[in-house]
Tab-separated table of C-alpha atoms in Angstrom:
chain	number	residue	atom	x	y	z
A	1	UNK	CA	-4.215	-8.873	-15.244
A	2	UNK	CA	-2.945	-6.124	-12.879
A	3	UNK	CA	-3.955	-6.091	-9.284
A	4	UNK	CA	-6.855	-3.933	-8.357
A	5	UNK	CA	-5.895	-1.089	-6.039
A	6	UNK	CA	-7.566	-1.439	-2.577
A	7	UNK	CA	-9.558	1.450	-1.089
A	8	UNK	CA	-10.712	1.490	2.418
A	9	UNK	CA	-13.771	3.840	2.975
A	10	UNK	CA	-14.289	4.796	6.602
A	11	UNK	CA	-17.740	6.408	6.601
A	12	UNK	CA	-20.748	6.113	9.000
A	13	UNK	CA	-23.372	7.342	6.624
A	14	UNK	CA	-24.514	4.186	4.886
A	15	UNK	CA	-25.940	5.804	1.683
A	16	UNK	CA	-22.673	7.621	1.100
A	17	UNK	CA	-20.482	4.684	1.786
A	18	UNK	CA	-22.516	2.573	-0.611
A	19	UNK	CA	-22.327	5.227	-3.247
A	20	UNK	CA	-18.648	5.444	-3.014
A	21	UNK	CA	-18.166	1.722	-3.011
A	22	UNK	CA	-20.341	1.228	-6.054
A	23	UNK	CA	-18.688	4.033	-7.952
A	24	UNK	CA	-15.186	2.817	-7.202
A	25	UNK	CA	-15.975	-0.748	-7.860
A	26	UNK	CA	-17.347	0.208	-11.260
A	27	UNK	CA	-13.910	1.758	-12.046
A	28	UNK	CA	-11.745	-1.137	-11.077
A	29	UNK	CA	-11.068	-0.626	-7.452
A	30	UNK	CA	-11.477	-3.163	-4.701
A	31	UNK	CA	-13.402	-1.422	-1.930
A	32	UNK	CA	-13.646	-2.260	1.791
A	33	UNK	CA	-15.949	-0.174	4.053
A	34	UNK	CA	-16.050	0.553	7.759
A	35	UNK	CA	-18.799	2.367	9.639
A	36	UNK	CA	-16.722	3.254	12.702
A	37	UNK	CA	-13.214	4.406	13.544
A	38	UNK	CA	-12.228	1.224	15.357
A	39	UNK	CA	-13.365	-1.036	12.588
A	40	UNK	CA	-11.529	1.260	10.100
A	41	UNK	CA	-8.304	0.979	12.039
A	42	UNK	CA	-8.712	-2.860	12.058
A	43	UNK	CA	-9.388	-2.910	8.335
A	44	UNK	CA	-6.312	-0.727	7.568
A	45	UNK	CA	-4.092	-3.383	9.203
A	46	UNK	CA	-5.775	-6.429	7.819
A	47	UNK	CA	-7.115	-5.143	4.465
A	48	UNK	CA	-3.620	-3.809	3.267
A	49	UNK	CA	-5.052	-0.785	1.486
A	50	UNK	CA	-3.517	1.428	-1.160
A	51	UNK	CA	-5.449	4.477	-0.069
A	52	UNK	CA	-7.988	5.592	2.658
A	53	UNK	CA	-11.091	7.602	2.122
A	54	UNK	CA	-11.953	8.970	5.600
A	55	UNK	CA	-14.907	10.853	7.071
A	56	UNK	CA	-14.015	13.042	10.104
A	57	UNK	CA	-17.378	12.853	11.927
A	58	UNK	CA	-17.398	9.189	12.997
A	59	UNK	CA	-19.435	7.874	15.861
A	60	UNK	CA	-16.568	6.637	18.025
A	61	UNK	CA	-13.223	8.197	17.065
A	62	UNK	CA	-12.752	11.604	15.382
A	63	UNK	CA	-11.200	11.204	11.937
A	64	UNK	CA	-8.252	13.408	12.930
A	65	UNK	CA	-7.246	10.859	15.594
A	66	UNK	CA	-7.308	8.105	12.923
A	67	UNK	CA	-4.940	10.208	10.888
A	68	UNK	CA	-2.625	10.562	13.717
A	69	UNK	CA	-2.569	6.825	14.462
A	70	UNK	CA	-2.012	5.879	10.873
A	71	UNK	CA	0.833	8.252	10.404
A	72	UNK	CA	2.747	6.753	13.402
A	73	UNK	CA	3.569	3.749	11.147
A	74	UNK	CA	2.451	4.280	7.489
A	75	UNK	CA	2.423	7.036	4.809
A	76	UNK	CA	-0.246	5.563	2.539
A	77	UNK	CA	-2.473	8.212	0.983
A	78	UNK	CA	-5.491	9.488	3.044
A	79	UNK	CA	-8.191	11.561	1.494
A	80	UNK	CA	-10.688	13.221	3.903
A	81	UNK	CA	-14.210	13.303	2.822
A	82	UNK	CA	-16.163	15.531	5.183
A	83	UNK	CA	-19.163	17.789	5.518
A	84	UNK	CA	-16.977	20.144	7.642
A	85	UNK	CA	-16.384	23.108	5.444
A	86	UNK	CA	-14.656	25.507	7.767
A	87	UNK	CA	-11.144	26.416	6.582
A	88	UNK	CA	-9.642	25.581	9.989
A	89	UNK	CA	-11.031	21.929	9.837
A	90	UNK	CA	-9.364	21.472	6.524
A	91	UNK	CA	-6.022	22.987	7.638
A	92	UNK	CA	-6.126	20.754	10.734
A	93	UNK	CA	-6.736	17.579	8.667
A	94	UNK	CA	-4.043	18.413	6.194
A	95	UNK	CA	-1.553	19.423	8.912
A	96	UNK	CA	-2.272	16.089	10.732
A	97	UNK	CA	-1.190	14.176	7.700
A	98	UNK	CA	-4.081	13.883	5.208
A	99	UNK	CA	-3.072	14.132	1.612
A	100	UNK	CA	-6.284	15.747	0.296
A	101	UNK	CA	-9.709	17.113	1.492
A	102	UNK	CA	-12.873	16.860	-0.435
A	103	UNK	CA	-16.091	18.607	0.840
A	104	UNK	CA	-19.474	16.779	0.688
A	105	UNK	CA	-21.371	16.644	-1.685
A	106	UNK	CA	-18.968	15.570	-4.464
A	107	UNK	CA	-19.167	13.922	-7.802
A	108	UNK	CA	-17.621	10.668	-8.935
A	109	UNK	CA	-15.227	12.213	-11.568
A	110	UNK	CA	-13.744	14.497	-8.922
A	111	UNK	CA	-13.281	11.768	-6.423
A	112	UNK	CA	-11.579	9.468	-8.994
A	113	UNK	CA	-9.270	12.284	-10.001
A	114	UNK	CA	-8.417	13.007	-6.457
A	115	UNK	CA	-7.620	9.349	-5.873
A	116	UNK	CA	-5.450	9.013	-8.933
A	117	UNK	CA	-3.455	12.087	-7.985
A	118	UNK	CA	-2.941	10.961	-4.400
A	119	UNK	CA	-1.726	7.533	-5.490
A	120	UNK	CA	0.599	9.049	-7.995
A	121	UNK	CA	2.172	11.174	-5.366
A	122	UNK	CA	2.461	8.291	-3.033
A	123	UNK	CA	4.159	6.186	-5.697
A	124	UNK	CA	6.694	9.058	-6.482
A	125	UNK	CA	7.176	10.151	-2.887
A	126	UNK	CA	10.618	10.397	-1.271
A	127	UNK	CA	9.885	7.208	0.703
A	128	UNK	CA	10.223	5.324	-2.642
A	129	UNK	CA	13.983	4.514	-2.944
A	130	UNK	CA	13.506	4.310	-6.738
A	131	UNK	CA	13.608	7.366	-8.926
A	132	UNK	CA	10.278	8.861	-9.781
A	133	UNK	CA	11.478	8.792	-13.387
A	134	UNK	CA	11.996	5.058	-13.341
A	135	UNK	CA	9.229	3.602	-11.131
A	136	UNK	CA	10.166	0.037	-11.568
A	137	UNK	CA	12.478	-2.753	-10.403
A	138	UNK	CA	14.439	-4.760	-12.986
A	139	UNK	CA	16.995	-7.489	-12.334
A	140	UNK	CA	17.789	-10.641	-14.398
A	141	UNK	CA	14.467	-10.893	-16.145
A	142	UNK	CA	12.270	-9.926	-13.091
A	143	UNK	CA	10.465	-6.746	-13.636
A	144	UNK	CA	8.111	-4.955	-11.206
A	145	UNK	CA	6.141	-1.949	-12.553
A	146	UNK	CA	4.973	-0.078	-9.481
A	147	UNK	CA	2.658	2.239	-11.366
A	148	UNK	CA	0.783	-0.648	-13.106
A	149	UNK	CA	1.201	-2.963	-10.124
A	150	UNK	CA	2.404	-5.656	-12.543
A	151	UNK	CA	5.137	-8.247	-11.942
A	152	UNK	CA	6.702	-10.058	-14.910
A	153	UNK	CA	9.437	-12.764	-15.022
A	154	UNK	CA	11.178	-13.174	-18.370
A	155	UNK	CA	8.282	-11.505	-20.096
A	156	UNK	CA	5.591	-13.641	-18.473
A	157	UNK	CA	3.208	-12.102	-15.972
A	158	UNK	CA	3.515	-13.468	-12.374
A	159	UNK	CA	0.110	-13.794	-10.668
A	160	UNK	CA	0.496	-12.594	-7.107
A	161	UNK	CA	-1.969	-12.094	-4.333
A	162	UNK	CA	-2.488	-8.573	-2.900
A	163	UNK	CA	-0.245	-9.349	0.098
A	164	UNK	CA	2.328	-11.165	-2.024
A	165	UNK	CA	2.586	-8.104	-4.248
A	166	UNK	CA	2.914	-5.812	-1.346
A	167	UNK	CA	5.833	-7.934	0.048
A	168	UNK	CA	7.669	-8.106	-3.245
A	169	UNK	CA	7.163	-4.355	-3.834
A	170	UNK	CA	8.422	-3.507	-0.473
A	171	UNK	CA	11.614	-5.542	-0.853
A	172	UNK	CA	12.132	-4.293	-4.373
A	173	UNK	CA	11.873	-0.632	-3.303
A	174	UNK	CA	14.639	-1.380	-0.783
A	175	UNK	CA	16.574	-3.762	-3.013
A	176	UNK	CA	20.050	-4.577	-1.863
A	177	UNK	CA	19.096	-3.877	1.817
A	178	UNK	CA	18.226	-6.432	4.455
A	179	UNK	CA	14.671	-5.723	5.828
A	180	UNK	CA	14.133	-7.168	9.255
A	181	UNK	CA	11.129	-9.361	10.028
A	182	UNK	CA	9.758	-6.696	12.390
A	183	UNK	CA	10.247	-3.925	9.760
A	184	UNK	CA	8.391	-5.898	7.188
A	185	UNK	CA	5.562	-6.905	9.529
A	186	UNK	CA	5.167	-3.383	10.910
A	187	UNK	CA	5.162	-1.839	7.335
A	188	UNK	CA	2.638	-4.330	5.979
A	189	UNK	CA	0.345	-5.006	8.971
A	190	UNK	CA	1.001	-2.100	11.208
A	191	UNK	CA	1.518	-1.797	15.053
A	192	UNK	CA	-1.486	-4.070	15.754
A	193	UNK	CA	0.264	-7.123	14.282
A	194	UNK	CA	0.707	-10.181	16.557
A	195	UNK	CA	2.662	-13.371	16.649
A	196	UNK	CA	0.378	-14.872	14.012
A	197	UNK	CA	1.896	-12.388	11.347
A	198	UNK	CA	5.321	-14.001	11.696
A	199	UNK	CA	3.822	-17.272	10.434
A	200	UNK	CA	1.790	-15.435	7.813
A	201	UNK	CA	4.892	-13.711	6.603
A	202	UNK	CA	6.805	-16.994	6.334
A	203	UNK	CA	3.988	-18.641	4.432
A	204	UNK	CA	3.590	-15.839	1.875
A	205	UNK	CA	7.417	-15.652	1.423
A	206	UNK	CA	7.362	-19.422	0.507
A	207	UNK	CA	4.539	-18.815	-1.953
A	208	UNK	CA	6.427	-15.917	-3.560
A	209	UNK	CA	9.602	-18.003	-3.923
A	210	UNK	CA	7.727	-20.780	-5.611
A	211	UNK	CA	6.371	-18.308	-8.189
A	212	UNK	CA	9.648	-16.344	-8.788
A	213	UNK	CA	12.482	-18.790	-8.235
A	214	UNK	CA	13.437	-21.712	-10.566
A	215	UNK	CA	14.773	-23.460	-7.460
A	216	UNK	CA	13.324	-22.032	-4.232
A	217	UNK	CA	16.068	-23.838	-2.267
A	218	UNK	CA	18.687	-21.768	-4.127
A	219	UNK	CA	17.119	-18.381	-4.427
A	220	UNK	CA	18.192	-15.933	-7.071
A	221	UNK	CA	16.080	-12.896	-6.326
A	222	UNK	CA	14.939	-12.974	-2.659
A	223	UNK	CA	17.428	-14.038	-0.017
A	224	UNK	CA	16.872	-14.974	3.581
A	225	UNK	CA	19.255	-13.476	6.251
A	226	UNK	CA	18.810	-16.222	8.884
A	227	UNK	CA	17.402	-14.770	12.111
A	228	UNK	CA	17.231	-11.302	10.692
A	229	UNK	CA	14.950	-10.838	7.613
A	230	UNK	CA	14.949	-10.816	3.816
A	231	UNK	CA	16.827	-9.051	1.002
A	232	UNK	CA	15.872	-8.508	-2.633
A	233	UNK	CA	18.650	-8.678	-5.239
A	234	UNK	CA	19.925	-5.175	-6.045
A	235	UNK	CA	17.908	-3.280	-8.721
A	236	UNK	CA	19.892	-3.462	-11.977
A	237	UNK	CA	18.772	0.085	-12.889
A	238	UNK	CA	20.472	1.468	-9.732
A	239	UNK	CA	23.572	-0.625	-10.331
A	240	UNK	CA	23.884	0.704	-13.839
A	241	UNK	CA	23.498	4.271	-12.639
A	242	UNK	CA	26.492	3.813	-10.242
A	243	UNK	CA	28.815	2.702	-13.039
């Protein structure tokens, strides 16, 4: 079973938030909602979303400011859902870093299509080290299909939690490179992470090793660079391409 993509809906109109949540849940998404900008920012760092649906007219923080704050540390897709129809509002949101803009009211089919498109673009973006034509990691029986969010080991599915998958995916997309502890924590939890995230990272890496490694004490796929960070074994597809 592949992991459900996580959507964070930042919307202060309860009926609209509930409509979006129900529609997306019925189509296989995990949905988290926030009725204010502050709660939304907190959810973004704790909920590890795959995409954000953002209203601009929030009671505490304008949506444009939320886009600016998120773009300081993460390029995850942001779709603005707003009643503001003026062209300059759309241009401002897109120039600030939003990936798309939907005007209220909207239908479920359109929303689902926009989400699929934004997530495809994110998976194929230049920030992904892997080729858009080969959106997967493969090495010695370990396969990570980024489009399907599926991890298999020697043909058997590996059941990972959302955070474990994000960690494995991040390391795989940068396979062969050492990612520092700070880089990983900032990428996964954002600038609001604290010292607790260091322990959470170590615990999750231990869980991942137990699921991937035949002998966690002698890792074959994910290596620890003592005092620095972690490194995933180089992607065999990239190695073959260099020959």
